Amino acid sequence: MKRIAFLFLTGLLTFQGFSQEEVQDKPKLVVGIVVDQMRYDYLTRFWDRFGENGFKKLVNEGFNFKNNHFNYVPTYTGPGHASVYTGTSPMNHGIIGNGWYNKFIHESVYCVGDASVNPVGTRDDAGQMSPHRLKTTTFADENRLHTQMRGKTIGVALKDRGSILPAGHTANAAYWFHGGDEGKWISSSFYMEDLPQWVKDFNDSDKVEAYLKTWNTLYDINTYHESGSDLNEFEGGYRGKETATFPYDLTKLGDTDRKYEILKSSAYGNDITTDFALAAIDAEDLGRDDITDVLTLSYSSTDYIGHNFGVNSKEVQDAYLRLDQNIAEVLKQLDEKVGKGNYTVFLTADHGGVDVPAYLKSVNIPAGYFESDEFTKALKEFTLKEFEVENLIESVYNSQVFFNYEVMEQTGINFSELQSKVAHYILQLDQIDKVFTRDQLSSGSFVTGAGSAIQNGFNQKRSGDVVYVLDPATIVYSKTGSTHGSGLMYDTHAPLIFYGNGVKHGSTTKRTEIIDIAPTVSAILGISFPNGTTGTPLHMLLEKGESEISE
């Protein structure tokens, strides 16, 4: 393994000169687990409540990166999943948000939306999705290329973007959950013309229906000391229930015509995901031969719950205690179906989450809410007054200002002057912390801090002309529940644990970045790095000699 680590560091990407034993030591299956909206401190906060075979097993037998971060803004689900699997940031892979304003067609687009494909498994347009906006390859793509398409890739997540972006362009299949009145796992014609029989059988079973039941805490709620009070004014809750307090009768609370949708925002959504992922391992024979397969597995319900109830809620705690059991079940089945030592798992997140600002303010911590619509109106009024030209601002989206190039050309307004004056105006406003212009981000080079994060998330072709940064714990959101998107620690600090084949036990507090995951997996497999990779293989999990590594 030391020889392998040396080759990684010198950039050799093949197994030339390796012994037969070393070549055969590759894992038969790689399972990438992304937990949506998982802050790093959930590992430590709930540690004493976890069982021995889930999160604790990964940490106690794997390698724990305690200081792992996203190196870009915005920290959203689409960019997060893309960055984990491509080994680069939105600057290169192009997924600059869950959605963004497309200045070439003058309308907003969804990161995986694709009207050119047909839904499979449903008639709903929820099936019109593909990875066509992802500009670079994932490590799953590179594994498919390396194995002459013999290694399989299957993507699984409740969210379409959580399944599609990790699985990449060459996946055998990506499946996501369509709630509504159907409660089915679906796909699109990008991958297949019809669902495999095993997926049809799963959809026809009562597995999903069985979760339309009461969600109560896994353990006595009075023992949930690691979270805030159950009854408070900082949580959203479900329509139809007066208070956001346990228990929740999901059958009664679900909309009559969209009864399965509520499952996504309950802890049972992760159970459904686990059930389907285990069915995929079985039916697709993942990890059953010597050609490495990839399963991308994303747990989305934690994000829905965090948005609804906030990061300090009993609901979030219960979701993670139940997710711990899901992780334990996945590891158990991998041991039985693939075999101990025959697979490699990594677990990370796509972003973190902020404490509810209303709660922070109640305990005297600076926080607030930013009114985006009022800001946009004021900005348009400013440019009209300053330049005496209407419609200079075409759109404001994801904290980015998009100029109307046609109006600028028609009126002869200087682009740099417009940037400069708009940036100066925005910076004077309350709740604005920093502002960057296209000129700065395209021609300058920021090494650290907010400038670097903004630049790493800035795609020259897709991003706007002025980017602004809000004050810490200041969000564009409702007064209840948590959200994410910033470059601050509560959004960037995410867990990263490697476990299994090729991974030594240990930990480190050295800073690592989310873009290091894909090249690390590629190095373990001995395949080409994804073609846009800017991250670095985490050699410390493969060799001795690093400080803080323990057996």
XYZ file of C-alpha atoms in Angstrom:
551
model
C 0.000 0.000 0.000
C 2.956 2.370 0.578
C 3.994 1.773 -3.015
C 0.449 2.564 -4.153
C 0.401 5.787 -2.121
C 3.738 6.807 -3.661
C 2.403 6.290 -7.143
C -0.667 8.359 -6.313
C 1.467 11.239 -5.164
C 3.600 11.169 -8.301
C 0.479 11.292 -10.425
C 0.681 7.868 -12.069
C -2.824 6.764 -12.854
C -2.371 3.144 -13.938
C -1.333 -0.079 -12.287
C 1.725 -0.513 -14.525
C 4.402 -2.319 -12.524
C 1.987 -3.475 -9.808
C 1.962 -7.039 -8.595
C -1.000 -9.247 -9.413
C -1.918 -9.230 -5.731
C -2.034 -5.430 -5.672
C -4.214 -5.281 -8.775
C -6.661 -7.811 -7.350
C -6.855 -5.922 -4.049
C -9.174 -3.285 -5.499
C -12.655 -3.158 -3.957
C -15.426 -4.942 -5.804
C -17.872 -2.211 -4.890
C -17.553 1.460 -3.962
C -20.503 2.922 -2.043
C -20.579 6.705 -1.808
C -22.990 7.932 0.869
C -23.974 11.610 0.897
C -26.177 12.773 3.761
C -28.102 15.873 2.737
C -27.568 18.832 5.136
C -25.340 16.935 7.575
C -23.208 19.228 9.725
C -19.984 17.715 11.057
C -21.049 18.340 14.648
C -23.982 15.931 14.283
C -21.375 13.180 14.588
C -20.113 14.504 17.916
C -23.421 15.857 19.228
C -25.319 12.601 18.863
C -22.327 10.285 19.334
C -23.389 8.866 22.687
C -26.827 8.000 21.291
C -25.580 6.128 18.214
C -25.378 2.337 18.142
C -22.111 0.483 17.602
C -22.659 -0.596 13.989
C -23.519 2.605 12.120
C -21.672 5.907 12.348
C -19.513 4.596 15.186
C -18.387 1.608 13.131
C -17.337 3.883 10.269
C -15.363 6.158 12.615
C -13.911 3.455 14.874
C -12.744 1.236 12.015
C -12.299 3.764 9.227
C -10.525 7.069 8.690
C -12.198 10.237 9.984
C -11.403 13.634 8.457
C -12.453 16.032 11.199
C -11.732 19.271 9.366
C -13.310 18.661 5.968
C -14.849 21.600 4.099
C -16.528 22.803 0.948
C -14.196 25.218 -0.801
C -16.820 27.166 -2.739
C -20.085 29.097 -2.567
C -23.000 28.404 -2.898
C -23.332 25.358 -0.659
C -26.457 23.772 -2.123
C -27.492 20.198 -2.931
C -26.765 20.235 -6.670
C -23.276 21.742 -6.464
C -22.507 19.605 -3.406
C -23.250 16.267 -5.035
C -21.499 17.317 -8.233
C -18.369 18.445 -6.379
C -18.126 15.270 -4.277
C -18.101 13.041 -7.338
C -16.250 15.181 -9.903
C -13.388 16.268 -7.655
C -13.766 19.891 -8.646
C -15.848 22.954 -7.851
C -18.683 24.710 -9.745
C -16.059 26.862 -11.477
C -15.314 23.790 -13.593
C -18.208 21.319 -13.378
C -20.766 24.045 -14.046
C -23.446 23.146 -11.494
C -23.536 26.597 -9.900
C -26.761 26.036 -7.967
C -29.820 23.828 -7.732
C -31.055 26.219 -10.369
C -29.693 29.372 -11.941
C -30.579 32.136 -14.350
C -29.542 31.259 -17.890
C -28.668 34.579 -19.481
C -28.517 33.075 -22.967
C -32.141 31.919 -23.019
C -33.322 34.539 -20.492
C -34.944 32.151 -18.035
C -34.098 30.102 -14.970
C -33.083 26.464 -15.385
C -32.980 23.481 -13.034
C -29.639 21.734 -12.638
C -30.866 18.340 -13.901
C -34.012 19.387 -15.759
C -34.098 18.073 -19.334
C -37.164 18.490 -21.530
C -35.538 16.383 -24.259
C -35.915 13.132 -22.274
C -39.050 11.225 -21.324
C -40.127 10.129 -17.844
C -39.810 6.428 -17.104
C -42.023 4.844 -14.464
C -44.376 7.831 -14.354
C -46.155 10.234 -16.675
C -45.216 13.168 -14.490
C -42.536 15.594 -15.679
C -40.638 14.686 -12.498
C -39.058 12.083 -14.774
C -37.675 14.594 -17.275
C -34.206 14.731 -15.780
C -30.624 13.992 -16.850
C -27.003 15.056 -16.123
C -26.675 17.029 -19.361
C -25.719 20.280 -17.577
C -22.829 18.622 -15.708
C -19.741 19.641 -17.699
C -17.177 17.153 -16.343
C -16.968 13.443 -15.544
C -17.495 11.801 -12.162
C -15.297 9.049 -10.761
C -18.190 6.708 -11.553
C -17.864 7.748 -15.215
C -14.130 7.124 -15.130
C -14.674 3.685 -13.595
C -17.087 2.830 -16.409
C -14.537 3.965 -19.008
C -11.690 2.145 -17.266
C -13.609 -1.158 -17.175
C -14.855 -0.854 -20.764
C -18.341 -0.214 -19.391
C -18.377 -3.545 -17.535
C -18.348 -1.987 -14.053
C -21.862 -0.913 -13.156
C -23.006 2.429 -11.752
C -26.359 2.785 -10.000
C -27.546 6.063 -8.443
C -30.182 6.131 -5.662
C -31.706 9.128 -3.859
C -35.093 10.590 -3.033
C -33.988 13.767 -4.838
C -33.390 13.572 -8.568
C -30.266 15.742 -8.388
C -28.924 13.640 -5.505
C -29.071 10.558 -7.705
C -28.279 11.890 -11.176
C -25.251 14.128 -10.607
C -23.194 11.564 -8.620
C -23.957 8.718 -11.045
C -22.704 10.855 -13.919
C -23.137 10.602 -17.669
C -22.516 6.886 -18.220
C -24.540 5.357 -15.372
C -26.482 2.166 -15.975
C -29.299 3.783 -14.022
C -30.202 6.623 -11.712
C -33.406 6.328 -9.677
C -35.240 8.933 -7.642
C -38.470 8.979 -5.681
C -41.621 10.560 -7.036
C -43.999 11.211 -4.137
C -47.221 12.952 -5.069
C -50.039 10.485 -5.433
C -47.752 7.729 -6.770
C -45.002 6.974 -4.255
C -42.751 5.301 -6.833
C -39.115 5.123 -7.799
C -38.671 6.520 -11.296
C -36.014 7.315 -13.898
C -35.788 8.863 -17.370
C -35.179 7.809 -20.959
C -31.631 9.155 -20.626
C -30.895 5.832 -18.906
C -33.541 3.377 -20.094
C -36.801 2.960 -21.951
C -38.516 0.944 -19.228
C -37.936 0.218 -15.555
C -36.258 -3.125 -14.770
C -38.589 -5.760 -13.395
C -37.064 -5.539 -9.925
C -37.921 -1.817 -9.731
C -41.485 -2.515 -10.921
C -41.776 -5.219 -8.276
C -40.539 -2.821 -5.599
C -43.024 -0.157 -6.710
C -45.862 -2.687 -6.752
C -45.078 -3.911 -3.247
C -46.429 -2.307 -0.076
C -42.980 -1.191 1.119
C -43.633 2.525 0.600
C -47.267 2.375 1.705
C -46.175 0.787 4.976
C -44.352 3.973 5.981
C -47.535 6.031 5.926
C -47.861 5.715 9.675
C -47.138 7.695 12.812
C -43.665 9.148 13.196
C -42.733 9.192 16.860
C -39.298 9.354 18.445
C -37.188 6.221 18.315
C -36.433 6.530 22.021
C -38.122 8.356 24.900
C -38.225 11.998 23.840
C -37.314 13.044 27.379
C -33.875 11.515 26.813
C -33.181 13.687 23.750
C -30.997 16.128 25.682
C -28.832 16.878 22.641
C -31.512 19.028 20.980
C -33.822 21.897 21.916
C -37.312 21.701 23.362
C -39.944 19.992 21.239
C -42.353 22.895 21.488
C -40.887 26.216 20.390
C -41.487 29.045 17.924
C -38.610 28.274 15.579
C -40.016 25.252 13.695
C -42.334 24.981 10.722
C -44.092 21.655 11.189
C -46.706 20.053 8.947
C -49.858 21.628 7.613
C -52.828 20.209 9.480
C -51.087 19.990 12.859
C -51.253 22.950 15.196
C -47.824 22.469 16.756
C -44.521 21.136 15.446
C -44.358 18.459 18.136
C -44.174 14.670 18.189
C -45.954 12.440 17.295
C -46.920 12.995 13.639
C -49.659 10.916 12.036
C -48.382 10.982 8.451
C -51.529 9.367 7.064
C -53.705 12.197 8.357
C -51.202 14.968 7.657
C -50.446 14.011 4.059
C -52.326 15.884 1.314
C -55.186 13.821 -0.076
C -53.935 14.141 -3.655
C -50.219 14.042 -2.779
C -50.221 11.673 0.153
C -46.732 10.202 -0.439
C -44.976 13.560 -0.592
C -44.896 13.897 3.195
C -42.695 10.803 3.474
C -39.780 12.740 2.006
C -39.807 15.175 4.923
C -40.045 12.467 7.579
C -37.389 10.098 8.892
C -39.100 7.302 6.968
C -37.828 8.766 3.700
C -34.385 7.471 4.653
C -35.878 4.041 5.405
C -37.435 3.958 1.933
C -34.089 4.948 0.418
C -32.294 2.195 2.334
C -34.852 -0.416 1.294
C -34.464 0.527 -2.360
C -30.666 0.696 -2.245
C -30.444 -2.786 -0.727
C -32.833 -4.062 -3.386
C -30.544 -2.532 -6.038
C -27.451 -4.239 -4.596
C -29.276 -7.560 -4.781
C -30.975 -7.234 -8.137
C -28.037 -5.653 -9.960
C -25.479 -8.073 -8.443
C -23.317 -5.172 -7.345
C -19.893 -6.219 -6.106
C -20.347 -9.847 -7.132
C -17.345 -10.105 -9.488
C -13.841 -8.667 -9.744
C -14.877 -5.673 -11.833
C -15.556 -2.728 -9.537
C -19.122 -1.402 -9.387
C -20.277 1.926 -7.928
C -23.402 2.658 -5.891
C -24.090 6.329 -5.247
C -26.457 6.621 -2.297
C -27.840 9.931 -1.045
C -30.069 10.377 1.993
C -32.313 13.360 1.281
C -34.828 13.356 4.144
C -32.374 14.915 6.576
C -32.393 18.043 4.399
C -36.182 18.270 4.210
C -36.384 17.834 7.989
C -33.666 20.405 8.669
C -35.382 22.961 6.449
C -38.706 22.354 8.172
C -37.702 22.054 11.815
C -34.210 23.545 12.126
C -30.843 22.046 13.012
C -31.493 22.129 16.778
C -34.804 20.253 16.678
C -35.882 16.953 18.193
C -36.948 15.969 14.688
C -33.406 16.331 13.352
C -32.014 14.342 16.264
C -34.503 11.541 15.749
C -33.788 11.489 12.021
C -30.080 10.961 12.698
C -30.613 8.286 15.326
C -32.745 6.434 12.787
C -30.254 7.103 9.981
C -27.605 5.507 12.187
C -29.648 2.318 12.019
C -29.966 2.675 8.236
C -26.181 2.949 7.909
C -25.768 -0.111 10.132
C -28.159 -2.099 7.938
C -26.308 -1.088 4.769
C -22.959 -2.168 6.256
C -24.441 -5.454 7.447
C -25.845 -6.241 4.018
C -22.584 -5.290 2.318
C -20.734 -7.717 4.612
C -23.174 -10.469 3.735
C -23.671 -9.802 0.020
C -20.275 -8.450 -1.059
C -18.061 -9.680 1.763
C -15.986 -7.961 4.438
C -12.924 -6.345 2.937
C -14.378 -6.423 -0.562
C -15.939 -2.966 -0.597
C -15.036 0.651 0.153
C -17.470 3.175 1.638
C -17.163 6.894 2.086
C -19.697 9.049 3.919
C -19.939 12.805 3.582
C -22.519 15.577 3.125
C -23.501 17.992 0.362
C -23.568 21.000 2.745
C -24.280 21.860 6.369
C -26.951 24.142 7.802
C -27.376 27.262 9.923
C -29.147 27.490 13.261
C -32.522 29.186 12.887
C -31.643 32.925 12.925
C -34.697 33.717 15.060
C -33.353 31.298 17.671
C -29.847 32.774 17.470
C -31.264 36.269 17.981
C -33.177 35.014 21.033
C -29.840 34.101 22.652
C -28.143 37.369 21.587
C -26.163 36.017 18.641
C -26.165 38.308 15.564
C -28.444 36.889 12.881
C -31.197 37.995 10.565
C -33.375 37.666 7.489
C -32.692 39.349 4.158
C -35.588 40.489 1.994
C -34.475 39.577 -1.508
C -37.496 41.033 -3.315
C -37.046 44.406 -1.631
C -33.339 44.313 -2.469
C -34.035 43.618 -6.154
C -36.550 46.456 -6.330
C -34.130 48.898 -4.700
C -31.291 47.830 -6.985
C -33.379 48.429 -10.098
C -34.422 51.841 -8.798
C -30.767 52.707 -8.154
C -29.597 51.802 -11.669
C -32.496 53.683 -13.230
C -31.634 56.809 -11.241
C -27.872 56.488 -11.753
C -27.861 55.695 -15.485
C -31.314 56.916 -16.560
C -31.859 53.612 -18.351
C -34.535 51.022 -17.582
C -34.068 47.240 -17.362
C -30.307 47.240 -16.780
C -30.822 44.512 -14.176
C -32.117 41.410 -15.908
C -32.235 39.087 -12.894
C -31.101 38.565 -9.306
C -30.631 34.862 -8.529
C -28.605 32.990 -5.880
C -27.029 36.232 -4.590
C -25.871 37.064 -8.110
C -26.845 40.089 -10.181
C -27.244 39.532 -13.925
C -26.996 42.555 -16.229
C -29.021 43.003 -19.399
C -26.306 42.979 -22.068
C -28.654 43.988 -24.870
C -29.726 47.163 -23.067
C -26.096 47.940 -22.218
C -25.096 47.615 -25.873
C -28.027 49.691 -27.092
C -27.318 52.532 -24.653
C -23.522 52.375 -24.701
C -23.193 51.902 -20.945
C -19.712 50.791 -19.938
C -19.722 47.295 -18.431
C -16.947 47.911 -15.894
C -18.527 51.161 -14.754
C -21.873 49.448 -14.221
C -20.217 46.665 -12.219
C -18.326 49.115 -10.075
C -21.269 51.340 -9.249
C -23.639 48.439 -8.580
C -21.072 46.751 -6.340
C -20.449 49.971 -4.401
C -24.186 50.539 -3.958
C -24.814 46.996 -2.721
C -21.928 47.126 -0.247
C -23.500 50.136 1.493
C -26.686 48.224 2.288
C -27.475 46.727 5.667
C -26.840 42.959 6.015
C -24.347 42.932 3.127
C -20.873 41.752 4.133
C -18.887 41.580 0.879
C -19.332 42.162 -2.863
C -17.363 40.852 -5.837
C -17.565 41.821 -9.499
C -17.156 39.709 -12.618
C -13.940 41.570 -13.440
C -12.473 40.672 -10.045
C -13.504 37.028 -10.236
C -12.443 36.517 -13.847
C -9.061 38.228 -13.767
C -7.981 38.092 -10.117
C -6.824 35.142 -8.041
C -8.074 34.739 -4.485
C -6.129 32.211 -2.420
C -8.101 32.127 0.836
C -11.253 33.411 2.474
C -14.568 34.438 0.984
C -12.985 35.593 -2.272
C -11.541 32.158 -2.931
C -14.836 30.419 -2.135
C -16.787 32.783 -4.379
C -14.273 32.347 -7.176
C -14.381 28.539 -6.919
C -18.153 28.708 -7.258
C -18.044 31.193 -10.135
C -18.443 29.746 -13.620
C -17.510 32.385 -16.197
C -20.190 31.334 -18.650
C -23.070 30.628 -16.271
C -22.612 32.970 -13.312
C -23.752 36.567 -12.916
C -21.926 39.892 -13.039
C -21.918 40.930 -9.381
C -21.933 38.505 -6.426
C -22.836 39.640 -2.917
C -22.307 37.946 0.450
C -24.710 38.365 3.372
C -23.721 38.858 6.998
C -23.152 35.694 9.064
C -26.354 33.829 9.995
C -28.358 36.108 7.701
C -30.525 34.171 5.280
C -33.223 34.501 2.638
C -35.769 32.159 4.154
C -38.848 31.849 6.328
C -38.701 32.734 10.024
C -38.868 29.036 10.922
C -36.517 26.203 9.959
C -32.916 26.161 8.768
C -31.288 26.631 5.392
C -27.798 26.778 3.860
C -25.801 28.209 0.975
C -23.069 30.375 2.538
C -19.316 29.932 2.767
C -19.371 30.076 6.565
C -18.357 27.211 8.814
C -21.884 26.031 9.625
C -22.422 25.391 5.902
C -18.939 24.256 4.824
C -17.839 21.912 7.638
C -19.012 18.458 6.584
C -18.157 14.948 7.756
C -15.873 12.756 5.679
C -15.222 9.167 6.681
C -13.618 6.443 4.561
C -14.099 2.792 5.523
C -13.256 -0.637 4.152
C -10.952 -1.906 1.429
C -7.756 0.139 1.052
C -8.495 2.345 4.087
C -6.446 2.439 7.268
C -7.929 3.326 10.639
C -7.135 6.795 11.904
C -8.108 10.434 11.899
C -6.754 13.862 11.174
C -7.616 17.473 11.938
C -5.690 18.748 8.927
C -7.937 20.669 6.541
C -9.266 18.648 3.630
C -11.756 19.644 0.994
C -14.759 18.012 -0.573
C -13.043 18.030 -3.971
C -10.430 15.608 -2.578
C -12.916 12.733 -2.394
C -13.139 11.829 -6.085
C -9.383 11.709 -6.722
C -8.966 9.630 -3.563
C -11.485 7.045 -4.768
C -9.909 7.131 -8.225
C -6.496 6.516 -6.692
C -7.798 3.554 -4.686
C -9.239 2.099 -7.892
C -6.225 2.932 -10.037
C -8.332 4.748 -12.614
C -8.107 8.136 -14.301
C -9.205 11.047 -12.168
C -12.412 12.790 -13.314
C -11.440 15.082 -16.173
C -12.009 18.353 -14.294
C -10.361 17.297 -11.024
C -8.687 19.998 -8.963
C -8.625 18.114 -5.658
C -5.788 16.009 -4.247
C -5.819 12.331 -3.174
C -5.964 11.957 0.599
C -2.857 9.785 0.898
C -2.901 9.854 4.705
C -5.687 7.278 4.816
C -3.517 4.916 2.769
C -0.111 5.159 4.411
C 1.484 5.580 7.831
C 3.626 8.439 8.956
C 1.057 11.210 9.208
C 0.611 12.876 12.575
C -2.661 12.089 14.345
C -3.048 8.736 12.591
C -3.730 5.969 15.069
C -4.331 2.249 14.785
